[in-house]
């Protein structure tokens, strides 16, 4: 029988109002010391639950590189903002260098006061995977939230789940940036990202940026871009800026989400993927009455293959840029309505090489009568 332990930063010298970087480092060193063999496999398991019961200020990385692989760590708080780690430095708060798998975070907030900081840098050749966050929150100014990377032979960094979480704050790059080194083809194998019933209500930046492929599911929640990027650039919920991935890793499925685009420099999606992208039962028309909405290109695709909208209420325009022929191109609007631009000519902006045939854009049971 494995003995389990509960550890708190206070056990290692954390005190209210003081920098807790070193106490956290000692805590995670103790977590490493208490690893036990896994009776059914080769990766040691954690015997520790970390408890966070207050607000902790840190100035450097608290989970650092360590040799070997480990799994099964749980970190629990007592509630968002009641349990919070405040990052004041420019480093990643957490570093997972091909080590931790099966990590769970519950009821904790993370806040950055330094726009150069990041929440987690995860590099993998198979060891970094299967992280889940429940009732967690991010706020403050970050360079990026979670960055997924790896060397040429990288793989995994997969199986990420977010349930009932709140993404607040601002991001210079993105909240979740997958495929940080696109030249490494194996980063197409960073797979299976799920977001359920979460509040993605942040100031600026991208929510998800996938420079390589991915298989992404978003189910329910409120999505709002509240402000503008300081550099004047566009903020997007889904930014898929690179083409040319493996067929099985170009999938985005978004269901039952309400989007708010509060200004003209925001988008729901910009995609160069050639896989399947589905919006089902979604609405982005909450601010369709605002002056910026009719001209807003809320959804933008370059050389799409399979794009579907089912029972969606849509704002502004949808753009399709066609620079390469593909006989499989299909775009389907099934049972949709629009807040603005209720004719085919006003709603669709299609451009590209004139010798190419436009994709087959089909409207079925359209609420505005588009055929």
Coordinates of C-alpha atoms in Angstrom, one line a residue:
X1 CA 0.0 0.0 0.0
X2 CA 1.3 3.4 -1.0
X3 CA 1.3 6.1 1.7
X4 CA 0.0 9.5 0.5
X5 CA 1.0 12.8 1.8
X6 CA -0.4 16.4 1.8
X7 CA 2.2 19.2 1.4
X8 CA 1.6 22.9 1.6
X9 CA 4.0 25.8 0.7
X10 CA 3.8 26.8 4.4
X11 CA 5.5 23.6 5.3
X12 CA 8.6 24.9 3.5
X13 CA 8.7 28.4 4.8
X14 CA 6.0 30.3 2.8
X15 CA 4.7 33.3 4.8
X16 CA 2.0 35.8 3.9
X17 CA 3.3 38.7 1.9
X18 CA 6.8 37.3 1.3
X19 CA 8.2 35.9 -1.9
X20 CA 7.4 32.2 -1.9
X21 CA 9.6 31.1 -4.8
X22 CA 12.1 29.2 -2.7
X23 CA 9.5 27.5 -0.5
X24 CA 7.7 26.3 -3.7
X25 CA 11.0 25.0 -5.1
X26 CA 11.6 23.1 -1.9
X27 CA 8.0 21.8 -2.0
X28 CA 8.4 20.4 -5.5
X29 CA 11.8 18.9 -4.6
X30 CA 10.0 17.0 -1.9
X31 CA 7.4 15.9 -4.3
X32 CA 10.2 14.5 -6.5
X33 CA 11.8 12.8 -3.4
X34 CA 8.6 11.0 -2.5
X35 CA 8.0 9.3 -5.9
X36 CA 7.3 5.6 -5.7
X37 CA 7.6 2.8 -8.3
X38 CA 4.5 2.1 -10.4
X39 CA 3.6 -1.5 -9.9
X40 CA 2.1 -1.8 -13.4
X41 CA 4.6 0.2 -15.4
X42 CA 8.0 1.9 -15.6
X43 CA 7.1 5.5 -14.7
X44 CA 7.2 6.4 -11.0
X45 CA 4.0 7.8 -9.4
X46 CA 3.5 10.7 -7.1
X47 CA 2.5 10.0 -3.5
X48 CA 1.7 13.7 -2.8
X49 CA -1.2 16.0 -3.0
X50 CA -0.2 19.7 -2.9
X51 CA -2.6 22.0 -1.0
X52 CA -2.8 25.7 -1.7
X53 CA -4.8 27.6 0.9
X54 CA -3.8 31.2 0.3
X55 CA -2.3 33.8 -2.1
X56 CA 1.4 33.2 -2.9
X57 CA 3.7 35.7 -4.6
X58 CA 6.6 34.2 -6.6
X59 CA 9.3 35.7 -8.8
X60 CA 10.7 32.7 -10.6
X61 CA 10.0 29.2 -11.9
X62 CA 8.6 27.0 -9.1
X63 CA 8.4 23.7 -11.0
X64 CA 11.8 23.2 -12.6
X65 CA 13.7 20.6 -14.7
X66 CA 14.3 17.3 -13.1
X67 CA 15.6 14.0 -14.6
X68 CA 13.4 11.1 -15.6
X69 CA 9.6 10.8 -15.9
X70 CA 6.9 11.0 -13.3
X71 CA 3.1 10.8 -13.2
X72 CA 0.0 11.3 -11.0
X73 CA 0.6 14.7 -9.3
X74 CA -2.5 16.5 -7.9
X75 CA -2.6 20.2 -6.8
X76 CA -5.7 21.5 -5.0
X77 CA -6.8 24.9 -3.9
X78 CA -9.8 26.0 -2.0
X79 CA -11.3 28.2 -4.7
X80 CA -10.5 30.6 -7.5
X81 CA -8.7 33.7 -6.1
X82 CA -8.9 32.2 -2.6
X83 CA -6.0 30.1 -3.7
X84 CA -3.8 32.0 -6.1
X85 CA -0.2 32.1 -7.3
X86 CA 0.9 35.6 -8.4
X87 CA 3.9 35.6 -10.8
X88 CA 6.0 38.8 -10.7
X89 CA 9.0 37.5 -12.7
X90 CA 9.7 37.0 -16.5
X91 CA 10.2 33.3 -16.4
X92 CA 7.6 30.5 -17.0
X93 CA 5.9 29.8 -13.7
X94 CA 6.1 26.0 -14.4
X95 CA 8.6 24.1 -16.6
X96 CA 7.8 20.5 -17.6
X97 CA 10.7 19.2 -19.6
X98 CA 9.6 15.7 -20.8
X99 CA 8.8 14.7 -17.2
X100 CA 5.3 15.0 -15.7
X101 CA 2.3 13.1 -17.0
X102 CA -1.2 12.8 -15.5
X103 CA -1.1 16.1 -13.6
X104 CA -4.4 17.5 -12.2
X105 CA -5.0 21.1 -10.9
X106 CA -8.2 22.0 -9.1
X107 CA -9.7 25.3 -7.8
X108 CA -6.6 27.5 -8.2
X109 CA -6.0 31.0 -9.8
X110 CA -2.9 32.1 -11.6
X111 CA -2.1 35.8 -12.1
X112 CA 0.8 37.5 -13.8
X113 CA 2.0 41.1 -13.1
X114 CA 4.8 40.8 -15.6
X115 CA 3.9 40.7 -19.3
X116 CA 7.0 38.7 -20.1
X117 CA 5.9 35.8 -17.9
X118 CA 4.3 32.6 -19.1
X119 CA 2.3 30.1 -17.1
X120 CA 3.8 26.8 -18.4
X121 CA 6.5 25.8 -20.8
X122 CA 6.1 22.1 -21.7
X123 CA 8.7 20.3 -23.9
X124 CA 8.1 16.7 -24.8
X125 CA 9.6 13.7 -26.5
X126 CA 6.8 11.5 -25.0
X127 CA 7.0 12.3 -21.3
X128 CA 4.8 15.4 -21.1
X129 CA 1.1 14.7 -21.5
X130 CA -2.3 14.3 -19.9
X131 CA -2.7 17.5 -17.9
X132 CA -6.2 18.6 -16.7
X133 CA -7.5 21.8 -15.1
X134 CA -10.8 22.0 -13.2
X135 CA -12.3 25.3 -11.9
X136 CA -9.0 27.2 -12.5
X137 CA -8.4 30.8 -13.6
X138 CA -5.7 32.8 -15.4
X139 CA -5.6 36.6 -15.2
X140 CA -3.1 39.4 -15.6
X141 CA -0.7 40.1 -18.5
X142 CA 1.2 37.1 -20.0
X143 CA 3.5 36.6 -23.0
X144 CA 1.7 33.2 -23.3
X145 CA -0.2 30.9 -21.0
X146 CA 0.7 27.4 -22.0
X147 CA 3.4 26.7 -24.5
X148 CA 3.8 23.3 -26.1
X149 CA 7.2 22.6 -27.7
X150 CA 9.7 19.9 -28.3
X151 CA 12.9 18.9 -30.3
X152 CA 13.0 17.4 -33.7
X153 CA 11.8 14.0 -32.4
X154 CA 9.1 15.5 -30.2
X155 CA 5.8 13.8 -29.7
X156 CA 2.9 13.8 -27.1
X157 CA 2.2 17.1 -25.3
X158 CA -1.3 15.7 -25.8
X159 CA -4.5 15.0 -23.8
X160 CA -5.1 18.5 -22.3
X161 CA -8.5 19.0 -20.6
X162 CA -10.0 22.2 -19.2
X163 CA -13.4 22.0 -17.4
X164 CA -15.2 25.0 -15.9
X165 CA -12.1 27.2 -16.2
X166 CA -11.8 31.0 -16.7
X167 CA -9.3 32.5 -19.1
X168 CA -9.0 36.1 -18.3
X169 CA -6.1 38.6 -18.7
X170 CA -4.2 39.4 -21.9
X171 CA -1.7 37.4 -24.0
X172 CA 1.0 38.7 -26.3
X173 CA 0.9 35.4 -28.2
X174 CA -1.8 33.1 -27.0
X175 CA -3.3 31.4 -24.0
X176 CA -2.4 28.0 -25.4
X177 CA 0.3 28.0 -28.0
X178 CA 0.8 24.6 -29.5
X179 CA 3.6 23.8 -31.9
X180 CA 6.0 26.5 -30.9
X181 CA 8.7 25.2 -33.3
X182 CA 6.7 24.5 -36.5
X183 CA 9.8 23.2 -38.4
X184 CA 9.6 20.1 -36.2
X185 CA 7.1 17.9 -38.0
X186 CA 6.4 15.6 -35.0
X187 CA 4.7 18.5 -33.3
X188 CA 1.7 17.6 -35.5
X189 CA 1.2 14.9 -32.9
X190 CA 0.3 17.3 -30.1
X191 CA -3.3 16.1 -30.0
X192 CA -6.7 16.0 -28.2
X193 CA -7.4 19.3 -26.5
X194 CA -10.8 19.6 -24.8
X195 CA -12.5 22.7 -23.3
X196 CA -15.8 22.2 -21.5
X197 CA -18.2 24.8 -20.0
X198 CA -15.5 27.4 -19.6
X199 CA -15.4 31.2 -19.6
X200 CA -13.0 32.4 -22.2
X201 CA -13.4 36.1 -21.5
X202 CA -10.1 37.9 -21.9
X203 CA -8.7 41.3 -23.0
X204 CA -6.6 40.6 -26.0
X205 CA -4.4 38.1 -27.9
X206 CA -5.3 34.7 -29.3
X207 CA -7.0 32.0 -27.2
X208 CA -5.7 29.0 -29.1
X209 CA -2.8 29.3 -31.5
X210 CA -1.8 26.1 -33.3
X211 CA 1.3 26.5 -35.5
X212 CA 1.1 22.8 -36.1
X213 CA -1.9 20.5 -36.3
X214 CA -4.3 19.4 -33.6
X215 CA -7.5 17.7 -32.7
X216 CA -9.6 20.2 -30.7
X217 CA -13.0 20.0 -29.1
X218 CA -14.8 23.0 -27.5
X219 CA -18.1 22.3 -25.8
X220 CA -20.2 25.1 -24.4
X221 CA -19.1 28.3 -22.6
X222 CA -18.9 32.0 -23.0
X223 CA -16.2 33.4 -25.3
X224 CA -15.6 37.2 -25.2
X225 CA -12.7 39.3 -26.5
X226 CA -13.1 42.4 -24.3
X227 CA -10.4 44.8 -25.6
X228 CA -7.7 45.4 -28.2
X229 CA -4.0 44.3 -28.5
X230 CA -1.6 47.1 -27.6
X231 CA 0.2 46.7 -31.0
X232 CA -3.1 47.2 -32.9
X233 CA -3.1 43.6 -34.2
X234 CA -6.1 41.2 -34.4
X235 CA -7.1 39.1 -31.5
X236 CA -8.6 35.7 -32.4
X237 CA -10.2 32.8 -30.5
X238 CA -8.9 30.2 -32.9
X239 CA -5.7 31.0 -34.9
X240 CA -4.4 28.2 -37.1
X241 CA -1.8 30.0 -39.1
X242 CA 0.1 27.2 -40.9
X243 CA -1.0 24.9 -43.7
X244 CA 0.3 21.5 -44.6
X245 CA -0.4 19.1 -41.7
X246 CA -1.2 15.4 -41.5
X247 CA -4.8 14.7 -42.4
X248 CA -5.8 13.3 -39.0
X249 CA -4.6 16.4 -37.1
X250 CA -6.6 19.2 -38.7
X251 CA -9.9 19.0 -36.8
X252 CA -11.7 21.7 -34.8
X253 CA -15.2 21.0 -33.4
X254 CA -17.0 23.8 -31.6
X255 CA -20.4 23.2 -30.2
X256 CA -22.9 25.4 -28.3
X257 CA -20.6 28.4 -27.8
X258 CA -21.7 32.1 -27.6
X259 CA -19.1 34.5 -29.0
X260 CA -18.8 38.2 -28.5
X261 CA -16.6 40.3 -30.8
X262 CA -16.6 43.7 -29.3
X263 CA -14.4 45.6 -31.9
X264 CA -13.3 45.5 -35.5
X265 CA -9.9 43.9 -34.7
X266 CA -11.2 40.6 -33.4
X267 CA -12.2 37.3 -35.1
X268 CA -13.7 34.0 -34.2
X269 CA -11.2 32.1 -36.4
X270 CA -8.5 32.5 -39.0
X271 CA -7.4 29.2 -40.5
X272 CA -5.0 27.8 -43.0
X273 CA -5.9 24.2 -42.1
X274 CA -7.1 21.8 -44.7
X275 CA -9.0 19.5 -42.5
X276 CA -12.5 19.6 -41.0
X277 CA -13.8 22.6 -39.0
X278 CA -17.3 22.4 -37.5
X279 CA -19.3 25.1 -35.7
X280 CA -22.6 23.5 -34.3
X281 CA -25.3 25.5 -32.6
X282 CA -23.1 28.6 -32.0
X283 CA -23.8 32.3 -32.1
X284 CA -21.5 35.3 -32.6
X285 CA -24.3 37.9 -33.1
X286 CA -24.5 39.4 -29.6
X287 CA -23.0 42.7 -30.8
X288 CA -24.3 42.5 -34.3
X289 CA -26.1 45.8 -33.8
X290 CA -22.8 47.7 -33.3
X291 CA -21.4 49.8 -36.2
X292 CA -18.3 47.7 -36.7
X293 CA -20.2 44.4 -37.1
X294 CA -21.4 44.5 -40.8
X295 CA -17.9 44.9 -42.1
X296 CA -16.3 42.5 -39.6
X297 CA -14.6 39.5 -41.1
X298 CA -15.5 37.2 -38.2
X299 CA -14.4 33.9 -39.8
X300 CA -11.6 33.7 -42.4
X301 CA -10.2 30.7 -44.2
X302 CA -7.4 30.1 -46.8
X303 CA -7.8 27.0 -49.0
X304 CA -10.2 25.2 -46.7
X305 CA -11.3 21.6 -47.4
X306 CA -14.2 20.8 -45.0
X307 CA -16.0 23.7 -43.2
X308 CA -19.5 23.2 -41.7
X309 CA -21.8 25.6 -39.9
X310 CA -25.0 23.9 -38.4
X311 CA -27.8 25.9 -36.8
X312 CA -25.6 29.0 -36.2
X313 CA -26.4 32.7 -35.9
X314 CA -23.6 34.6 -37.7
X315 CA -22.3 38.1 -37.6
X316 CA -20.5 40.2 -40.3
X317 CA -18.8 38.4 -43.2
X318 CA -17.0 35.1 -43.9
X319 CA -13.9 35.3 -46.1
X320 CA -12.4 32.5 -48.2
X321 CA -9.0 33.0 -49.9
X322 CA -8.3 30.5 -52.6
X323 CA -4.7 30.2 -53.8
X324 CA -4.5 26.4 -54.5
X325 CA -7.1 24.1 -56.2
X326 CA -8.6 21.3 -54.3
X327 CA -11.4 19.1 -55.6
X328 CA -12.5 18.2 -52.1
X329 CA -13.3 21.8 -51.0
X330 CA -16.7 22.0 -49.4
X331 CA -18.3 24.7 -47.3
X332 CA -21.8 23.9 -45.9
X333 CA -24.2 26.3 -44.0
X334 CA -27.1 24.2 -42.7
X335 CA -30.0 26.0 -41.0
X336 CA -28.1 29.2 -40.3
X337 CA -29.2 32.8 -39.9
X338 CA -27.3 36.1 -40.0
X339 CA -27.4 39.4 -38.1
X340 CA -26.0 41.4 -41.0
X341 CA -25.3 40.8 -44.6
X342 CA -28.3 38.5 -45.4
X343 CA -27.5 37.9 -49.0
X344 CA -24.9 35.6 -50.5
X345 CA -23.1 38.5 -52.1
X346 CA -22.9 40.6 -48.9
X347 CA -22.1 37.7 -46.6
X348 CA -19.3 35.9 -48.5
X349 CA -16.0 37.4 -49.5
X350 CA -14.3 35.0 -51.9
X351 CA -11.0 35.9 -53.6
X352 CA -7.8 34.3 -55.0
X353 CA -6.4 33.2 -58.3
X354 CA -9.1 33.8 -60.9
X355 CA -8.4 30.6 -62.7
X356 CA -9.4 28.6 -59.6
X357 CA -13.0 27.4 -59.1
X358 CA -14.6 28.7 -55.9
X359 CA -15.3 26.1 -53.3
X360 CA -18.7 24.5 -53.4
X361 CA -20.5 26.7 -50.8
X362 CA -23.8 25.2 -50.0
X363 CA -26.7 26.7 -48.1
X364 CA -29.3 24.3 -46.8
X365 CA -32.6 25.3 -45.1
X366 CA -31.2 28.8 -44.8
X367 CA -33.0 31.2 -42.5
X368 CA -32.3 34.1 -44.7
X369 CA -33.3 32.2 -47.9
X370 CA -29.8 32.0 -49.3
X371 CA -29.4 29.2 -51.8

